[in-house]
Amino acid sequence: MKAQPNDTQSHSIESRHALDAAGPNPQYSETEEMHETALADIRARGQKPENILRAFDLMDKRLREKHGLAPKAEPLAADEDHSPWSISHATYFEESVAAGFPTPGQASDGREAELADLMQGVNPKGKLLVKVSGSSMTGTSIQHGDTVLVDPKAEIRDGDLVLANVAGHGQLVKRLRISADGEATLESENPDFKPIKVKESADLRIHGKVVWRCGPLR
Protein backbone atom coordinates (compact mmCIF):
# COMPACT_ATOMS: atom_id res chain seq x y z
CA MET A 1 0.00 0.00 0.00
CA LYS A 2 1.28 3.42 -0.86
CA ALA A 3 1.61 5.60 2.19
CA GLN A 4 -0.40 8.81 2.17
CA PRO A 5 1.31 11.99 3.42
CA ASN A 6 -0.12 13.47 6.60
CA ASP A 7 -1.20 17.12 6.91
CA THR A 8 2.26 18.29 7.97
CA GLN A 9 3.99 16.50 5.12
CA SER A 10 1.40 17.77 2.65
CA HIS A 11 1.95 21.34 3.80
CA SER A 12 5.72 20.97 3.40
CA ILE A 13 5.37 19.33 -0.03
CA GLU A 14 3.02 22.10 -1.18
CA SER A 15 5.51 24.72 0.03
CA ARG A 16 8.33 23.07 -1.89
CA HIS A 17 6.14 22.73 -5.02
CA ALA A 18 5.28 26.42 -4.78
CA LEU A 19 8.97 27.28 -4.60
CA ASP A 20 9.75 25.00 -7.56
CA ALA A 21 6.91 26.49 -9.62
CA ALA A 22 8.23 30.00 -9.06
CA GLY A 23 11.41 29.07 -10.88
CA PRO A 24 15.02 29.68 -9.88
CA ASN A 25 15.73 32.93 -8.07
CA PRO A 26 19.39 33.92 -7.81
CA GLN A 27 18.59 36.00 -4.72
CA TYR A 28 16.81 33.14 -2.96
CA SER A 29 19.43 30.94 -1.30
CA GLU A 30 19.12 27.29 -0.33
CA THR A 31 19.32 28.31 3.33
CA GLU A 32 16.32 30.63 2.92
CA GLU A 33 14.37 27.80 1.28
CA MET A 34 15.15 25.54 4.26
CA HIS A 35 13.96 28.28 6.63
CA GLU A 36 10.68 28.63 4.73
CA THR A 37 10.13 24.87 4.82
CA ALA A 38 10.87 24.71 8.56
CA LEU A 39 8.47 27.58 9.27
CA ALA A 40 5.76 25.87 7.24
CA ASP A 41 6.23 22.67 9.27
CA ILE A 42 6.09 24.56 12.57
CA ARG A 43 2.89 26.41 11.63
CA ALA A 44 1.31 23.19 10.36
CA ARG A 45 1.72 21.78 13.88
CA GLY A 46 -0.11 24.75 15.32
CA GLN A 47 3.02 26.13 17.00
CA LYS A 48 4.44 29.65 16.96
CA PRO A 49 8.00 30.13 15.66
CA GLU A 50 8.73 32.76 18.32
CA ASN A 51 7.92 30.26 21.11
CA ILE A 52 10.31 27.71 19.68
CA LEU A 53 13.06 30.32 19.31
CA ARG A 54 12.48 31.38 22.92
CA ALA A 55 12.89 27.78 24.05
CA PHE A 56 16.13 27.45 22.06
CA ASP A 57 17.46 30.68 23.60
CA LEU A 58 16.71 29.36 27.09
CA MET A 59 18.44 26.06 26.32
CA ASP A 60 21.43 27.93 24.85
CA LYS A 61 21.69 30.11 27.97
CA ARG A 62 21.62 27.10 30.33
CA LEU A 63 24.25 25.21 28.32
CA ARG A 64 26.54 28.25 28.25
CA GLU A 65 26.20 28.70 32.02
CA LYS A 66 26.81 25.01 32.64
CA HIS A 67 30.00 24.89 30.56
CA GLY A 68 31.32 28.35 31.50
CA LEU A 69 30.94 29.79 28.02
CA ALA A 70 30.48 33.48 27.25
CA PRO A 71 26.84 34.61 26.95
CA LYS A 72 25.41 35.09 23.49
CA ALA A 73 25.66 38.67 22.27
CA GLU A 74 22.41 40.60 22.49
CA PRO A 75 20.93 41.69 19.13
CA LEU A 76 21.24 45.37 18.30
CA ALA A 77 18.12 47.47 18.77
CA ALA A 78 16.52 48.38 15.47
CA ASP A 79 16.34 52.07 16.39
CA GLU A 80 19.84 52.27 17.87
CA ASP A 81 22.27 54.54 16.02
CA HIS A 82 25.65 52.86 15.52
CA SER A 83 27.21 55.55 13.35
CA PRO A 84 30.55 57.03 14.50
CA TRP A 85 30.21 59.44 17.42
CA SER A 86 30.45 63.14 16.77
CA ILE A 87 30.33 66.15 19.07
CA SER A 88 27.52 67.43 16.84
CA HIS A 89 25.29 64.67 18.26
CA ALA A 90 25.12 66.67 21.52
CA THR A 91 23.08 69.81 22.22
CA TYR A 92 24.92 72.86 23.54
CA PHE A 93 23.33 75.36 25.97
CA GLU A 94 25.15 78.67 26.09
CA GLU A 95 23.61 79.67 29.42
CA SER A 96 25.77 78.69 32.37
CA VAL A 97 23.98 76.64 35.02
CA ALA A 98 24.95 76.28 38.66
CA ALA A 99 23.20 72.92 38.90
CA GLY A 100 20.43 71.07 37.19
CA PHE A 101 19.45 70.91 33.55
CA PRO A 102 18.24 73.72 31.26
CA THR A 103 14.53 73.23 30.67
CA PRO A 104 13.03 74.23 27.31
CA GLY A 105 10.75 77.18 27.92
CA GLN A 106 12.90 78.46 30.81
CA ALA A 107 16.09 78.60 28.75
CA SER A 108 16.95 78.41 25.07
CA ASP A 109 16.46 75.09 23.33
CA GLY A 110 20.18 75.01 22.62
CA ARG A 111 21.90 74.32 19.33
CA GLU A 112 23.95 71.60 17.72
CA ALA A 113 27.22 71.34 19.62
CA GLU A 114 30.54 72.10 17.96
CA LEU A 115 34.05 71.00 18.85
CA ALA A 116 34.91 74.57 19.85
CA ASP A 117 32.26 74.39 22.61
CA LEU A 118 34.08 71.48 24.20
CA MET A 119 37.60 72.84 23.70
CA GLN A 120 36.78 76.17 25.40
CA GLY A 121 39.07 78.31 23.28
CA VAL A 122 41.80 75.72 22.68
CA ASN A 123 42.34 75.23 18.95
CA PRO A 124 43.11 71.54 18.26
CA LYS A 125 44.66 72.22 14.85
CA GLY A 126 48.21 70.85 14.64
CA LYS A 127 48.07 69.31 18.11
CA LEU A 128 48.33 65.73 19.35
CA LEU A 129 45.66 63.70 21.18
CA VAL A 130 47.27 61.27 23.61
CA LYS A 131 45.64 58.72 25.92
CA VAL A 132 47.07 58.67 29.44
CA SER A 133 47.85 55.48 31.32
CA GLY A 134 48.54 55.37 35.06
CA SER A 135 47.75 57.46 38.14
CA SER A 136 50.91 59.56 38.58
CA MET A 137 49.19 62.85 37.61
CA THR A 138 45.95 62.65 39.59
CA GLY A 139 46.84 65.88 41.39
CA THR A 140 46.24 67.73 38.11
CA SER A 141 42.87 65.94 37.60
CA ILE A 142 44.45 63.79 34.87
CA GLN A 143 43.22 60.27 35.56
CA HIS A 144 44.03 56.88 34.08
CA GLY A 145 42.31 56.61 30.69
CA ASP A 146 41.94 60.36 30.15
CA THR A 147 42.89 61.99 26.86
CA VAL A 148 45.18 65.03 26.75
CA LEU A 149 45.85 67.50 23.96
CA VAL A 150 49.52 68.30 23.39
CA ASP A 151 50.81 71.39 21.59
CA PRO A 152 54.16 70.49 19.95
CA LYS A 153 54.83 74.14 19.02
CA ALA A 154 54.24 75.71 22.43
CA GLU A 155 57.11 77.38 24.25
CA ILE A 156 58.15 75.15 27.14
CA ARG A 157 58.76 76.77 30.51
CA ASP A 158 59.50 75.71 34.05
CA GLY A 159 56.33 74.30 35.66
CA ASP A 160 54.58 73.28 32.44
CA LEU A 161 52.86 69.95 32.02
CA VAL A 162 54.64 68.20 29.18
CA LEU A 163 54.60 65.04 27.12
CA ALA A 164 58.18 63.81 27.23
CA ASN A 165 60.25 60.82 26.29
CA VAL A 166 62.88 59.93 28.88
CA ALA A 167 65.55 57.29 28.27
CA GLY A 168 64.72 54.24 30.34
CA HIS A 169 61.21 55.48 31.18
CA GLY A 170 59.45 55.85 27.83
CA GLN A 171 56.64 58.32 27.08
CA LEU A 172 55.45 60.29 30.11
CA VAL A 173 53.12 63.12 31.03
CA LYS A 174 54.86 65.03 33.82
CA ARG A 175 55.43 68.50 35.25
CA LEU A 176 58.74 69.89 34.08
CA ARG A 177 61.01 71.60 36.59
CA ILE A 178 64.13 73.43 35.43
CA SER A 179 66.69 74.41 38.05
CA ALA A 180 68.80 77.58 37.99
CA ASP A 181 71.71 75.64 36.50
CA GLY A 182 69.50 74.20 33.75
CA GLU A 183 68.98 70.69 35.09
CA ALA A 184 65.62 69.16 34.29
CA THR A 185 63.41 67.13 36.60
CA LEU A 186 60.08 65.54 35.74
CA GLU A 187 57.67 65.52 38.65
CA SER A 188 54.49 63.56 39.22
CA GLU A 189 51.39 64.95 40.90
CA ASN A 190 51.07 61.94 43.15
CA PRO A 191 53.27 61.41 46.26
CA ASP A 192 53.53 57.70 45.48
CA PHE A 193 55.78 58.47 42.48
CA LYS A 194 59.32 59.79 42.81
CA PRO A 195 60.67 62.62 40.62
CA ILE A 196 62.74 61.67 37.59
CA LYS A 197 66.00 63.59 37.35
CA VAL A 198 67.40 63.88 33.86
CA LYS A 199 71.17 63.42 34.01
CA GLU A 200 71.95 64.00 30.34
CA SER A 201 70.12 66.38 28.05
CA ALA A 202 70.24 63.73 25.33
CA ASP A 203 68.09 61.48 27.55
CA LEU A 204 65.15 63.90 27.41
CA ARG A 205 62.95 64.73 24.47
CA ILE A 206 59.92 66.94 25.00
CA HIS A 207 57.14 66.44 22.46
CA GLY A 208 55.02 69.36 23.59
CA LYS A 209 52.98 71.09 26.27
CA VAL A 210 49.77 69.57 27.64
CA VAL A 211 47.08 72.22 27.11
CA TRP A 212 43.78 70.37 27.61
CA ARG A 213 42.33 67.14 28.99
CA CYS A 214 39.05 65.26 28.86
CA GLY A 215 37.67 62.18 30.52
CA PRO A 216 34.56 60.82 32.21
CA LEU A 217 33.63 61.70 35.78
CA ARG A 218 34.79 59.01 38.18
mmCIF file of C-alpha atoms in Angstrom:
data_model
loop_
_atom_site.group_PDB
_atom_site.id
_atom_site.type_symbol
_atom_site.label_atom_id
_atom_site.label_comp_id
_atom_site.label_asym_id
_atom_site.label_seq_id
_atom_site.Cartn_x
_atom_site.Cartn_y
_atom_site.Cartn_z
ATOM 1 C CA MET A 1 0.000 0.000 0.000
ATOM 2 C CA LYS A 2 1.281 3.421 -0.856
ATOM 3 C CA ALA A 3 1.614 5.604 2.187
ATOM 4 C CA GLN A 4 -0.403 8.815 2.170
ATOM 5 C CA PRO A 5 1.312 11.987 3.422
ATOM 6 C CA ASN A 6 -0.120 13.471 6.602
ATOM 7 C CA ASP A 7 -1.199 17.116 6.909
ATOM 8 C CA THR A 8 2.260 18.293 7.972
ATOM 9 C CA GLN A 9 3.990 16.502 5.123
ATOM 10 C CA SER A 10 1.396 17.767 2.649
ATOM 11 C CA HIS A 11 1.952 21.343 3.797
ATOM 12 C CA SER A 12 5.722 20.973 3.399
ATOM 13 C CA ILE A 13 5.375 19.333 -0.027
ATOM 14 C CA GLU A 14 3.024 22.104 -1.179
ATOM 15 C CA SER A 15 5.508 24.724 0.033
ATOM 16 C CA ARG A 16 8.332 23.069 -1.888
ATOM 17 C CA HIS A 17 6.139 22.727 -5.017
ATOM 18 C CA ALA A 18 5.277 26.421 -4.784
ATOM 19 C CA LEU A 19 8.972 27.282 -4.603
ATOM 20 C CA ASP A 20 9.752 24.997 -7.558
ATOM 21 C CA ALA A 21 6.915 26.493 -9.617
ATOM 22 C CA ALA A 22 8.233 29.995 -9.056
ATOM 23 C CA GLY A 23 11.414 29.072 -10.881
ATOM 24 C CA PRO A 24 15.017 29.685 -9.877
ATOM 25 C CA ASN A 25 15.732 32.932 -8.072
ATOM 26 C CA PRO A 26 19.394 33.925 -7.810
ATOM 27 C CA GLN A 27 18.594 35.999 -4.717
ATOM 28 C CA TYR A 28 16.810 33.137 -2.955
ATOM 29 C CA SER A 29 19.428 30.941 -1.301
ATOM 30 C CA GLU A 30 19.123 27.290 -0.332
ATOM 31 C CA THR A 31 19.323 28.314 3.332
ATOM 32 C CA GLU A 32 16.320 30.630 2.917
ATOM 33 C CA GLU A 33 14.367 27.799 1.284
ATOM 34 C CA MET A 34 15.152 25.543 4.257
ATOM 35 C CA HIS A 35 13.964 28.281 6.633
ATOM 36 C CA GLU A 36 10.679 28.632 4.729
ATOM 37 C CA THR A 37 10.125 24.871 4.822
ATOM 38 C CA ALA A 38 10.867 24.710 8.555
ATOM 39 C CA LEU A 39 8.466 27.584 9.265
ATOM 40 C CA ALA A 40 5.762 25.867 7.243
ATOM 41 C CA ASP A 41 6.234 22.671 9.267
ATOM 42 C CA ILE A 42 6.089 24.565 12.566
ATOM 43 C CA ARG A 43 2.891 26.412 11.632
ATOM 44 C CA ALA A 44 1.311 23.188 10.361
ATOM 45 C CA ARG A 45 1.720 21.781 13.876
ATOM 46 C CA GLY A 46 -0.105 24.751 15.321
ATOM 47 C CA GLN A 47 3.023 26.132 17.000
ATOM 48 C CA LYS A 48 4.438 29.648 16.957
ATOM 49 C CA PRO A 49 8.001 30.127 15.659
ATOM 50 C CA GLU A 50 8.734 32.756 18.318
ATOM 51 C CA ASN A 51 7.921 30.259 21.107
ATOM 52 C CA ILE A 52 10.313 27.706 19.679
ATOM 53 C CA LEU A 53 13.059 30.318 19.307
ATOM 54 C CA ARG A 54 12.485 31.382 22.923
ATOM 55 C CA ALA A 55 12.894 27.776 24.053
ATOM 56 C CA PHE A 56 16.132 27.448 22.059
ATOM 57 C CA ASP A 57 17.463 30.678 23.599
ATOM 58 C CA LEU A 58 16.709 29.364 27.091
ATOM 59 C CA MET A 59 18.441 26.057 26.325
ATOM 60 C CA ASP A 60 21.425 27.930 24.849
ATOM 61 C CA LYS A 61 21.689 30.108 27.965
ATOM 62 C CA ARG A 62 21.618 27.103 30.328
ATOM 63 C CA LEU A 63 24.246 25.215 28.316
ATOM 64 C CA ARG A 64 26.537 28.254 28.251
ATOM 65 C CA GLU A 65 26.204 28.702 32.021
ATOM 66 C CA LYS A 66 26.815 25.006 32.635
ATOM 67 C CA HIS A 67 30.005 24.895 30.557
ATOM 68 C CA GLY A 68 31.321 28.348 31.498
ATOM 69 C CA LEU A 69 30.936 29.794 28.019
ATOM 70 C CA ALA A 70 30.483 33.485 27.249
ATOM 71 C CA PRO A 71 26.843 34.608 26.952
ATOM 72 C CA LYS A 72 25.407 35.090 23.493
ATOM 73 C CA ALA A 73 25.656 38.674 22.271
ATOM 74 C CA GLU A 74 22.406 40.603 22.485
ATOM 75 C CA PRO A 75 20.930 41.690 19.133
ATOM 76 C CA LEU A 76 21.235 45.368 18.296
ATOM 77 C CA ALA A 77 18.124 47.473 18.772
ATOM 78 C CA ALA A 78 16.518 48.382 15.472
ATOM 79 C CA ASP A 79 16.344 52.074 16.385
ATOM 80 C CA GLU A 80 19.836 52.273 17.865
ATOM 81 C CA ASP A 81 22.273 54.537 16.023
ATOM 82 C CA HIS A 82 25.648 52.863 15.525
ATOM 83 C CA SER A 83 27.207 55.549 13.350
ATOM 84 C CA PRO A 84 30.548 57.032 14.499
ATOM 85 C CA TRP A 85 30.210 59.441 17.423
ATOM 86 C CA SER A 86 30.451 63.139 16.769
ATOM 87 C CA ILE A 87 30.326 66.155 19.072
ATOM 88 C CA SER A 88 27.519 67.430 16.840
ATOM 89 C CA HIS A 89 25.292 64.675 18.263
ATOM 90 C CA ALA A 90 25.117 66.673 21.522
ATOM 91 C CA THR A 91 23.079 69.812 22.223
ATOM 92 C CA TYR A 92 24.916 72.861 23.539
ATOM 93 C CA PHE A 93 23.327 75.357 25.968
ATOM 94 C CA GLU A 94 25.155 78.674 26.091
ATOM 95 C CA GLU A 95 23.613 79.671 29.419
ATOM 96 C CA SER A 96 25.773 78.690 32.374
ATOM 97 C CA VAL A 97 23.976 76.636 35.018
ATOM 98 C CA ALA A 98 24.955 76.282 38.658
ATOM 99 C CA ALA A 99 23.196 72.924 38.905
ATOM 100 C CA GLY A 100 20.428 71.071 37.191
ATOM 101 C CA PHE A 101 19.446 70.911 33.550
ATOM 102 C CA PRO A 102 18.240 73.722 31.263
ATOM 103 C CA THR A 103 14.533 73.230 30.672
ATOM 104 C CA PRO A 104 13.030 74.228 27.312
ATOM 105 C CA GLY A 105 10.746 77.182 27.923
ATOM 106 C CA GLN A 106 12.896 78.458 30.805
ATOM 107 C CA ALA A 107 16.086 78.597 28.753
ATOM 108 C CA SER A 108 16.952 78.410 25.074
ATOM 109 C CA ASP A 109 16.460 75.092 23.327
ATOM 110 C CA GLY A 110 20.183 75.010 22.616
ATOM 111 C CA ARG A 111 21.903 74.322 19.334
ATOM 112 C CA GLU A 112 23.953 71.604 17.722
ATOM 113 C CA ALA A 113 27.220 71.337 19.618
ATOM 114 C CA GLU A 114 30.545 72.096 17.957
ATOM 115 C CA LEU A 115 34.051 70.996 18.850
ATOM 116 C CA ALA A 116 34.909 74.571 19.854
ATOM 117 C CA ASP A 117 32.256 74.388 22.609
ATOM 118 C CA LEU A 118 34.083 71.475 24.196
ATOM 119 C CA MET A 119 37.598 72.840 23.705
ATOM 120 C CA GLN A 120 36.778 76.170 25.403
ATOM 121 C CA GLY A 121 39.065 78.306 23.282
ATOM 122 C CA VAL A 122 41.801 75.723 22.680
ATOM 123 C CA ASN A 123 42.340 75.234 18.954
ATOM 124 C CA PRO A 124 43.111 71.536 18.264
ATOM 125 C CA LYS A 125 44.662 72.218 14.847
ATOM 126 C CA GLY A 126 48.211 70.854 14.636
ATOM 127 C CA LYS A 127 48.070 69.309 18.110
ATOM 128 C CA LEU A 128 48.332 65.726 19.353
ATOM 129 C CA LEU A 129 45.665 63.698 21.178
ATOM 130 C CA VAL A 130 47.275 61.271 23.613
ATOM 131 C CA LYS A 131 45.641 58.724 25.917
ATOM 132 C CA VAL A 132 47.073 58.675 29.437
ATOM 133 C CA SER A 133 47.854 55.476 31.320
ATOM 134 C CA GLY A 134 48.538 55.366 35.062
ATOM 135 C CA SER A 135 47.755 57.461 38.140
ATOM 136 C CA SER A 136 50.906 59.562 38.583
ATOM 137 C CA MET A 137 49.192 62.852 37.611
ATOM 138 C CA THR A 138 45.950 62.650 39.591
ATOM 139 C CA GLY A 139 46.845 65.880 41.390
ATOM 140 C CA THR A 140 46.239 67.727 38.113
ATOM 141 C CA SER A 141 42.873 65.939 37.598
ATOM 142 C CA ILE A 142 44.454 63.789 34.873
ATOM 143 C CA GLN A 143 43.221 60.267 35.563
ATOM 144 C CA HIS A 144 44.026 56.879 34.077
ATOM 145 C CA GLY A 145 42.315 56.606 30.689
ATOM 146 C CA ASP A 146 41.940 60.356 30.149
ATOM 147 C CA THR A 147 42.891 61.993 26.862
ATOM 148 C CA VAL A 148 45.181 65.026 26.753
ATOM 149 C CA LEU A 149 45.854 67.497 23.963
ATOM 150 C CA VAL A 150 49.519 68.302 23.394
ATOM 151 C CA ASP A 151 50.810 71.392 21.593
ATOM 152 C CA PRO A 152 54.163 70.491 19.951
ATOM 153 C CA LYS A 153 54.835 74.137 19.015
ATOM 154 C CA ALA A 154 54.242 75.710 22.433
ATOM 155 C CA GLU A 155 57.112 77.380 24.247
ATOM 156 C CA ILE A 156 58.151 75.151 27.141
ATOM 157 C CA ARG A 157 58.764 76.766 30.514
ATOM 158 C CA ASP A 158 59.501 75.707 34.047
ATOM 159 C CA GLY A 159 56.331 74.304 35.663
ATOM 160 C CA ASP A 160 54.585 73.283 32.440
ATOM 161 C CA LEU A 161 52.861 69.949 32.020
ATOM 162 C CA VAL A 162 54.638 68.204 29.179
ATOM 163 C CA LEU A 163 54.600 65.041 27.116
ATOM 164 C CA ALA A 164 58.184 63.808 27.226
ATOM 165 C CA ASN A 165 60.254 60.816 26.289
ATOM 166 C CA VAL A 166 62.883 59.932 28.879
ATOM 167 C CA ALA A 167 65.545 57.291 28.268
ATOM 168 C CA GLY A 168 64.725 54.243 30.345
ATOM 169 C CA HIS A 169 61.208 55.483 31.181
ATOM 170 C CA GLY A 170 59.445 55.852 27.827
ATOM 171 C CA GLN A 171 56.639 58.320 27.079
ATOM 172 C CA LEU A 172 55.454 60.292 30.108
ATOM 173 C CA VAL A 173 53.122 63.118 31.030
ATOM 174 C CA LYS A 174 54.862 65.033 33.825
ATOM 175 C CA ARG A 175 55.428 68.499 35.247
ATOM 176 C CA LEU A 176 58.739 69.894 34.075
ATOM 177 C CA ARG A 177 61.006 71.602 36.585
ATOM 178 C CA ILE A 178 64.135 73.432 35.426
ATOM 179 C CA SER A 179 66.694 74.410 38.049
ATOM 180 C CA ALA A 180 68.799 77.579 37.991
ATOM 181 C CA ASP A 181 71.706 75.643 36.498
ATOM 182 C CA GLY A 182 69.503 74.201 33.747
ATOM 183 C CA GLU A 183 68.985 70.688 35.088
ATOM 184 C CA ALA A 184 65.616 69.158 34.286
ATOM 185 C CA THR A 185 63.410 67.132 36.605
ATOM 186 C CA LEU A 186 60.085 65.539 35.736
ATOM 187 C CA GLU A 187 57.668 65.521 38.653
ATOM 188 C CA SER A 188 54.486 63.560 39.219
ATOM 189 C CA GLU A 189 51.389 64.955 40.896
ATOM 190 C CA ASN A 190 51.072 61.941 43.152
ATOM 191 C CA PRO A 191 53.270 61.408 46.260
ATOM 192 C CA ASP A 192 53.531 57.696 45.479
ATOM 193 C CA PHE A 193 55.781 58.474 42.480
ATOM 194 C CA LYS A 194 59.324 59.790 42.810
ATOM 195 C CA PRO A 195 60.669 62.622 40.621
ATOM 196 C CA ILE A 196 62.738 61.669 37.588
ATOM 197 C CA LYS A 197 66.000 63.585 37.348
ATOM 198 C CA VAL A 198 67.397 63.883 33.855
ATOM 199 C CA LYS A 199 71.169 63.422 34.008
ATOM 200 C CA GLU A 200 71.946 64.002 30.339
ATOM 201 C CA SER A 201 70.123 66.385 28.047
ATOM 202 C CA ALA A 202 70.238 63.734 25.326
ATOM 203 C CA ASP A 203 68.094 61.485 27.552
ATOM 204 C CA LEU A 204 65.145 63.897 27.406
ATOM 205 C CA ARG A 205 62.951 64.725 24.465
ATOM 206 C CA ILE A 206 59.916 66.944 24.997
ATOM 207 C CA HIS A 207 57.139 66.435 22.458
ATOM 208 C CA GLY A 208 55.023 69.360 23.593
ATOM 209 C CA LYS A 209 52.979 71.088 26.270
ATOM 210 C CA VAL A 210 49.774 69.574 27.635
ATOM 211 C CA VAL A 211 47.084 72.218 27.114
ATOM 212 C CA TRP A 212 43.783 70.366 27.609
ATOM 213 C CA ARG A 213 42.328 67.145 28.986
ATOM 214 C CA CYS A 214 39.050 65.265 28.858
ATOM 215 C CA GLY A 215 37.675 62.177 30.516
ATOM 216 C CA PRO A 216 34.561 60.822 32.210
ATOM 217 C CA LEU A 217 33.627 61.701 35.778
ATOM 218 C CA ARG A 218 34.794 59.009 38.175
#
